[in-house]
Coordinates of N, CA and C in Angstrom, one line a residue:
M1 N 53.0 63.6 -1.2 CA 53.3 62.3 -1.6 C 52.9 62.1 -3.1
T2 N 53.9 61.6 -3.9 CA 53.6 61.4 -5.3 C 53.3 59.9 -5.4
L3 N 52.3 59.6 -6.2 CA 51.9 58.2 -6.5 C 52.2 58.0 -8.0
T4 N 52.8 56.8 -8.3 CA 53.2 56.5 -9.7 C 52.5 55.2 -10.0
I5 N 51.8 55.2 -11.2 CA 51.2 54.0 -11.7 C 52.1 53.4 -12.8
R6 N 52.5 52.2 -12.6 CA 53.4 51.5 -13.6 C 53.1 50.0 -13.7
P7 N 53.7 49.4 -14.7 CA 53.5 47.9 -14.8 C 54.2 47.3 -13.5
A8 N 53.6 46.3 -13.0 CA 54.1 45.5 -11.9 C 55.3 44.8 -12.2
L9 N 56.2 44.6 -11.2 CA 57.4 43.8 -11.3 C 57.3 42.6 -10.4
P10 N 58.0 41.6 -10.6 CA 58.0 40.5 -9.7 C 58.3 40.9 -8.2
A11 N 59.1 41.9 -8.1 CA 59.4 42.5 -6.7 C 58.2 43.1 -6.1
D12 N 57.1 43.4 -6.8 CA 55.9 44.0 -6.3 C 54.9 43.0 -5.8
V13 N 55.1 41.7 -6.1 CA 54.1 40.7 -5.8 C 53.7 40.6 -4.3
R14 N 54.7 40.6 -3.5 CA 54.4 40.5 -2.0 C 53.6 41.8 -1.6
G15 N 53.9 42.9 -2.2 CA 53.1 44.1 -1.8 C 51.7 44.0 -2.3
I16 N 51.5 43.5 -3.5 CA 50.2 43.2 -4.0 C 49.4 42.3 -3.1
N17 N 50.1 41.3 -2.7 CA 49.4 40.3 -1.8 C 49.1 40.9 -0.4
R18 N 50.0 41.8 0.1 CA 49.7 42.4 1.4 C 48.5 43.4 1.3
L19 N 48.4 44.0 0.1 CA 47.2 44.9 -0.1 C 45.9 44.2 -0.3
V20 N 45.9 43.1 -1.0 CA 44.7 42.3 -1.4 C 44.3 41.4 -0.3
E21 N 45.2 40.8 0.4 CA 44.9 39.7 1.4 C 43.8 40.1 2.4
P22 N 43.8 41.3 3.0 CA 42.8 41.6 4.0 C 41.4 41.7 3.3
M23 N 41.3 42.0 2.0 CA 40.1 42.1 1.3 C 39.5 40.7 1.0
T24 N 40.3 39.7 1.1 CA 39.8 38.4 0.8 C 39.0 37.9 2.1
H25 N 39.4 38.4 3.2 CA 38.7 37.9 4.5 C 37.3 38.5 4.5
T26 N 37.0 39.6 3.9 CA 35.7 40.2 3.9 C 34.9 39.8 2.6
G27 N 35.5 39.0 1.7 CA 34.8 38.5 0.6 C 34.7 39.5 -0.6
I28 N 35.5 40.6 -0.4 CA 35.5 41.6 -1.5 C 36.2 41.1 -2.7
L29 N 37.4 40.5 -2.4 CA 38.2 39.9 -3.5 C 38.4 38.4 -3.2
L30 N 38.7 37.6 -4.3 CA 39.0 36.2 -4.1 C 40.5 36.1 -3.7
G31 N 40.8 35.2 -2.8 CA 42.2 35.0 -2.4 C 42.9 34.2 -3.5
K32 N 44.2 34.5 -3.6 CA 45.1 33.8 -4.5 C 46.4 33.4 -3.8
D33 N 47.0 32.4 -4.3 CA 48.3 32.0 -3.8 C 49.3 33.0 -4.4
L34 N 50.5 33.1 -3.7 CA 51.5 34.0 -4.3 C 52.0 33.5 -5.7
V35 N 52.0 32.3 -5.9 CA 52.4 31.8 -7.2 C 51.5 32.3 -8.3
S36 N 50.2 32.4 -8.0 CA 49.3 32.9 -9.0 C 49.6 34.4 -9.4
Y37 N 50.0 35.2 -8.4 CA 50.4 36.6 -8.6 C 51.7 36.6 -9.5
Y38 N 52.6 35.8 -9.1 CA 53.9 35.8 -9.9 C 53.6 35.4 -11.4
E39 N 52.7 34.4 -11.6 CA 52.4 33.9 -12.9 C 51.7 35.0 -13.7
A40 N 51.0 35.9 -13.0 CA 50.2 36.9 -13.7 C 50.8 38.3 -13.6
V41 N 52.0 38.4 -13.1 CA 52.5 39.7 -12.8 C 52.5 40.7 -14.0
Q42 N 52.7 40.1 -15.2 CA 52.6 41.0 -16.4 C 51.3 41.6 -16.7
E43 N 50.2 41.1 -16.0 CA 48.9 41.6 -16.2 C 48.6 42.8 -15.3
F44 N 49.4 43.0 -14.3 CA 49.2 44.0 -13.2 C 49.8 45.3 -13.5
L45 N 49.1 46.3 -13.1 CA 49.6 47.7 -12.8 C 49.6 47.9 -11.3
V46 N 50.6 48.6 -10.8 CA 50.6 49.0 -9.4 C 50.7 50.5 -9.3
A47 N 50.2 51.0 -8.2 CA 50.4 52.4 -7.8 C 51.4 52.3 -6.6
V48 N 52.5 53.0 -6.7 CA 53.5 53.0 -5.6 C 53.7 54.4 -5.1
D49 N 54.0 54.5 -3.8 CA 54.3 55.8 -3.2 C 55.8 56.1 -3.4
D50 N 56.2 57.2 -2.8 CA 57.6 57.7 -2.9 C 58.6 56.7 -2.4
E51 N 58.1 55.8 -1.4 CA 59.0 54.8 -0.8 C 59.0 53.5 -1.6
G52 N 58.2 53.4 -2.6 CA 58.0 52.2 -3.4 C 57.0 51.2 -2.9
T53 N 56.2 51.6 -1.9 CA 55.2 50.8 -1.3 C 54.0 50.7 -2.2
V54 N 53.5 49.5 -2.5 CA 52.4 49.3 -3.3 C 51.1 49.7 -2.5
V55 N 50.4 50.7 -3.0 CA 49.2 51.3 -2.4 C 48.0 51.1 -3.3
G56 N 48.2 50.5 -4.4 CA 47.0 50.2 -5.3 C 47.5 49.2 -6.4
C57 N 46.5 48.4 -6.9 CA 46.8 47.5 -8.0 C 45.6 47.2 -8.8
G58 N 45.8 46.6 -9.9 CA 44.7 46.1 -10.8 C 45.4 45.3 -11.9
A59 N 44.6 44.4 -12.4 CA 45.1 43.5 -13.5 C 44.1 43.5 -14.7
L60 N 44.7 43.3 -15.8 CA 43.9 43.2 -17.0 C 44.2 41.8 -17.6
H61 N 43.2 40.9 -17.6 CA 43.4 39.5 -18.0 C 42.7 39.4 -19.4
V62 N 43.4 39.1 -20.4 CA 42.8 38.9 -21.7 C 42.1 37.5 -21.7
M63 N 40.9 37.5 -22.2 CA 40.0 36.3 -22.2 C 39.8 35.8 -23.6
W64 N 39.8 36.7 -24.6 CA 39.4 36.4 -26.0 C 40.0 37.5 -26.9
E65 N 39.9 37.3 -28.2 CA 40.5 38.3 -29.1 C 40.0 39.7 -28.9
D66 N 38.8 39.9 -28.4 CA 38.3 41.2 -28.2 C 37.9 41.5 -26.8
L67 N 38.2 40.7 -25.9 CA 37.7 40.8 -24.5 C 38.7 40.5 -23.4
A68 N 38.7 41.4 -22.4 CA 39.5 41.2 -21.2 C 38.7 41.4 -20.0
E69 N 39.3 41.0 -18.9 CA 38.6 41.2 -17.5 C 39.5 42.1 -16.7
V70 N 38.9 43.0 -16.0 CA 39.6 43.8 -14.9 C 39.5 42.9 -13.7
R71 N 40.7 42.6 -13.1 CA 40.8 41.8 -11.9 C 41.6 42.5 -10.8
T72 N 41.3 42.1 -9.6 CA 42.1 42.5 -8.4 C 42.3 44.0 -8.4
L73 N 41.3 44.8 -8.6 CA 41.4 46.2 -8.5 C 41.3 46.6 -7.0
A74 N 42.3 47.1 -6.4 CA 42.3 47.4 -5.0 C 43.2 48.6 -4.7
V75 N 42.8 49.4 -3.7 CA 43.6 50.4 -3.2 C 43.7 50.3 -1.6
S76 N 44.8 50.8 -1.1 CA 44.9 50.8 0.4 C 43.8 51.6 1.1
D77 N 43.6 51.3 2.3 CA 42.6 52.1 3.1 C 42.9 53.6 3.1
A78 N 44.2 53.9 3.2 CA 44.7 55.3 3.2 C 44.4 56.0 1.9
Q79 N 44.3 55.3 0.8 CA 44.1 55.9 -0.5 C 42.6 55.9 -1.0
R80 N 41.7 55.3 -0.2 CA 40.3 55.3 -0.6 C 39.8 56.7 -0.6
G81 N 39.0 57.0 -1.6 CA 38.4 58.3 -1.8 C 39.3 59.4 -2.4
T82 N 40.5 59.0 -2.8 CA 41.5 59.9 -3.4 C 41.4 59.9 -4.9
G83 N 40.7 59.0 -5.5 CA 40.6 58.9 -7.0 C 41.6 57.9 -7.5
L84 N 42.4 57.3 -6.7 CA 43.4 56.3 -7.1 C 42.8 55.1 -7.9
G85 N 41.7 54.6 -7.3 CA 41.0 53.5 -8.0 C 40.6 53.9 -9.4
H86 N 40.1 55.1 -9.6 CA 39.7 55.6 -10.9 C 40.9 55.7 -11.8
R87 N 42.0 56.2 -11.3 CA 43.2 56.3 -12.1 C 43.7 54.9 -12.6
L88 N 43.7 54.0 -11.6 CA 44.1 52.6 -12.0 C 43.2 52.0 -13.0
L89 N 41.9 52.1 -12.9 CA 40.9 51.6 -13.8 C 41.1 52.2 -15.2
D90 N 41.3 53.6 -15.2 CA 41.5 54.2 -16.5 C 42.8 53.7 -17.2
A91 N 43.8 53.5 -16.4 CA 45.1 52.9 -17.0 C 44.9 51.5 -17.5
L92 N 44.1 50.7 -16.8 CA 43.8 49.4 -17.3 C 42.9 49.4 -18.6
L93 N 42.0 50.4 -18.7 CA 41.2 50.5 -19.9 C 42.0 51.0 -21.0
D94 N 43.0 51.9 -20.8 CA 43.9 52.3 -21.8 C 44.8 51.2 -22.3
R95 N 45.2 50.3 -21.4 CA 46.0 49.1 -21.8 C 45.1 48.2 -22.7
A96 N 43.8 48.1 -22.4 CA 42.9 47.2 -23.2 C 42.8 47.8 -24.6
L97 N 42.7 49.1 -24.7 CA 42.7 49.8 -26.0 C 44.0 49.5 -26.8
Q98 N 45.1 49.6 -26.1 CA 46.4 49.4 -26.7 C 46.5 48.0 -27.3
L99 N 45.9 47.1 -26.6 CA 45.9 45.7 -27.1 C 44.9 45.4 -28.2
G100 N 44.1 46.4 -28.5 CA 43.1 46.3 -29.6 C 41.8 45.6 -29.2
L101 N 41.6 45.6 -27.9 CA 40.4 45.0 -27.4 C 39.2 45.9 -27.5
S102 N 38.0 45.3 -27.6 CA 36.8 46.2 -27.7 C 35.8 46.0 -26.6
R103 N 36.1 45.1 -25.7 CA 35.2 44.9 -24.5 C 36.0 44.6 -23.3
V104 N 35.5 45.1 -22.1 CA 36.2 44.7 -20.8 C 35.1 44.3 -19.9
F105 N 35.3 43.2 -19.2 CA 34.4 42.6 -18.2 C 34.9 42.8 -16.8
C106 N 34.0 42.9 -15.9 CA 34.4 42.8 -14.5 C 33.3 42.1 -13.7
L107 N 33.7 41.6 -12.6 CA 32.8 41.0 -11.6 C 33.0 41.7 -10.3
T108 N 31.9 42.4 -9.8 CA 32.2 43.4 -8.8 C 31.0 43.5 -7.8
F109 N 31.3 44.0 -6.6 CA 30.3 44.5 -5.7 C 30.1 46.0 -5.9
E110 N 31.1 46.6 -6.5 CA 31.2 48.1 -6.7 C 30.6 48.6 -8.0
V111 N 29.3 48.3 -8.1 CA 28.5 48.6 -9.3 C 28.6 50.1 -9.6
E112 N 28.4 51.0 -8.6 CA 28.4 52.4 -8.9 C 29.7 52.9 -9.4
F113 N 30.8 52.4 -8.8 CA 32.1 52.8 -9.3 C 32.3 52.4 -10.7
F114 N 32.0 51.2 -11.1 CA 32.2 50.8 -12.5 C 31.2 51.5 -13.5
T115 N 30.0 51.8 -13.0 CA 29.0 52.5 -13.8 C 29.6 53.8 -14.2
R116 N 30.3 54.5 -13.3 CA 30.8 55.8 -13.6 C 31.9 55.8 -14.7
H117 N 32.4 54.6 -14.9 CA 33.4 54.4 -16.0 C 32.7 53.8 -17.3
G118 N 31.4 53.8 -17.3 CA 30.8 53.3 -18.6 C 30.5 51.8 -18.6
F119 N 30.7 51.1 -17.5 CA 30.3 49.7 -17.5 C 28.8 49.6 -17.3
E120 N 28.2 48.5 -17.8 CA 26.8 48.2 -17.7 C 26.6 46.8 -17.2
V121 N 25.5 46.6 -16.4 CA 25.2 45.2 -16.0 C 25.1 44.4 -17.2
M122 N 25.7 43.2 -17.2 CA 25.8 42.4 -18.3 C 24.6 41.5 -18.6
A123 N 24.2 41.4 -19.8 CA 23.3 40.4 -20.3 C 24.3 39.3 -21.0
D124 N 23.7 38.2 -21.4 CA 24.5 37.3 -22.2 C 24.9 37.8 -23.5
V125 N 26.2 38.0 -23.7 CA 26.7 38.7 -24.9 C 27.8 37.9 -25.7
V126 N 27.7 36.5 -25.6 CA 28.7 35.7 -26.2 C 28.1 34.9 -27.3
D127 N 28.7 34.9 -28.4 CA 28.3 34.1 -29.6 C 28.5 32.6 -29.2
P128 N 27.6 31.8 -29.6 CA 27.6 30.3 -29.2 C 29.0 29.7 -29.5
E129 N 29.6 30.0 -30.7 CA 30.9 29.4 -31.0 C 32.0 29.8 -30.0
I130 N 32.0 31.1 -29.7 CA 33.0 31.6 -28.7 C 32.7 31.0 -27.3
Y131 N 31.4 30.9 -27.0 CA 31.0 30.3 -25.7 C 31.6 28.9 -25.6
N132 N 31.5 28.1 -26.6 CA 32.0 26.7 -26.6 C 33.5 26.7 -26.5
Q133 N 34.2 27.7 -27.1 CA 35.7 27.8 -26.9 C 36.0 28.2 -25.5
L134 N 35.3 29.2 -24.9 CA 35.6 29.7 -23.6 C 35.4 28.6 -22.5
L135 N 34.4 27.7 -22.8 CA 34.1 26.6 -21.8 C 35.3 25.7 -21.6
R136 N 36.2 25.7 -22.5 CA 37.4 24.8 -22.4 C 38.5 25.4 -21.5
S137 N 38.3 26.6 -21.1 CA 39.3 27.3 -20.3 C 39.2 26.9 -18.8
P138 N 40.3 26.6 -18.1 CA 40.2 26.3 -16.7 C 40.2 27.5 -15.8
D139 N 40.2 28.7 -16.4 CA 40.3 30.0 -15.7 C 39.0 30.3 -15.0
E140 N 39.0 30.6 -13.7 CA 37.8 30.9 -13.0 C 37.2 32.2 -13.4
G141 N 38.0 33.1 -13.9 CA 37.4 34.4 -14.3 C 36.5 34.2 -15.6
I142 N 37.0 33.3 -16.4 CA 36.1 33.0 -17.6 C 34.9 32.3 -17.2
A143 N 35.0 31.4 -16.2 CA 33.7 30.7 -15.7 C 32.8 31.8 -15.1
E144 N 33.3 32.8 -14.4 CA 32.5 33.8 -13.9 C 31.8 34.7 -15.0
F145 N 32.6 35.0 -16.0 CA 32.1 35.7 -17.2 C 31.0 35.0 -17.8
L146 N 31.1 33.6 -18.0 CA 30.1 32.8 -18.6 C 28.9 32.5 -17.6
D147 N 29.1 32.9 -16.4 CA 28.1 32.7 -15.3 C 27.7 31.2 -15.1
L148 N 28.8 30.4 -15.1 CA 28.6 29.0 -14.9 C 28.2 28.6 -13.5
A149 N 27.4 27.6 -13.4 CA 26.9 27.2 -12.1 C 28.0 26.8 -11.1
R150 N 29.1 26.3 -11.6 CA 30.2 25.8 -10.7 C 30.9 27.0 -10.0
V151 N 30.7 28.2 -10.4 CA 31.3 29.3 -9.7 C 30.3 30.2 -8.9
K152 N 29.1 29.7 -8.9 CA 28.1 30.5 -8.1 C 28.4 30.8 -6.7
P153 N 29.0 29.9 -5.9 CA 29.4 30.2 -4.6 C 30.4 31.4 -4.5
N154 N 31.2 31.6 -5.6 CA 32.2 32.7 -5.6 C 31.5 34.0 -6.1
T155 N 30.5 33.9 -6.8 CA 29.9 35.1 -7.4 C 28.6 35.5 -6.8
L156 N 28.2 34.8 -5.8 CA 26.9 35.2 -5.1 C 27.0 36.6 -4.6
G157 N 26.1 37.4 -5.1 CA 26.1 38.8 -4.7 C 26.9 39.7 -5.6
N158 N 27.8 39.2 -6.4 CA 28.5 40.0 -7.3 C 27.7 40.3 -8.6
T159 N 28.1 41.4 -9.3 CA 27.4 41.8 -10.5 C 28.4 41.7 -11.6
R160 N 28.0 41.0 -12.7 CA 28.8 40.9 -13.9 C 28.5 42.2 -14.7
M161 N 29.6 42.9 -15.1 CA 29.5 44.1 -15.8 C 30.4 44.1 -17.0
I162 N 30.0 44.9 -18.0 CA 30.8 44.9 -19.2 C 30.8 46.4 -19.8
K163 N 31.9 46.7 -20.5 CA 32.1 48.0 -21.1 C 32.6 47.8 -22.5
A164 N 31.9 48.4 -23.4 CA 32.3 48.5 -24.8 C 33.3 49.6 -25.0
L165 N 34.5 49.3 -25.5 CA 35.6 50.3 -25.7 C 35.5 50.9 -27.0
L166 N 35.6 52.2 -27.1 CA 35.7 52.9 -28.4 C 37.0 53.6 -28.5
A167 N 37.5 53.7 -29.6 CA 38.7 54.5 -29.8 C 38.5 55.9 -29.3
G168 N 39.4 56.5 -28.5 CA 39.2 57.8 -27.9 C 38.6 57.7 -26.5
D169 N 38.3 56.5 -26.0 CA 37.8 56.3 -24.6 C 38.9 56.7 -23.6

């Protein structure tokens, strides 16, 4: 079976949802409405098999001029342990570099996985002026990045991690 990683299409949204939805019941990923996936479809990459079935996904959400977040990184149970998650993350990091970004954030339970890709547990790394600008965003991912108290129920047990990107990564 050949797996292809490509930008997501609106036609992939229901497949993304089918893949992610079971992980929301265990608290691994936060649940989203279908409309949220459609609105963000351009942020997603998908891995599809020969039949076009979505077997993996991940999104790169730009948060600031130099910063993005990896979101909704997931692979099907059948693809766990095959390296597909690593391939998807590498493709998202390549996309970040193409956009001229220098840092990528994630909020994860999978600390070891992201550490293998050069992510480090995050300390506060936001300039006060940027912090004040980011506070204005209604985006929950930005609230998680800033470690705001209002998202603590969503982030309990999660680890905030960041990676500095270098040309050639």
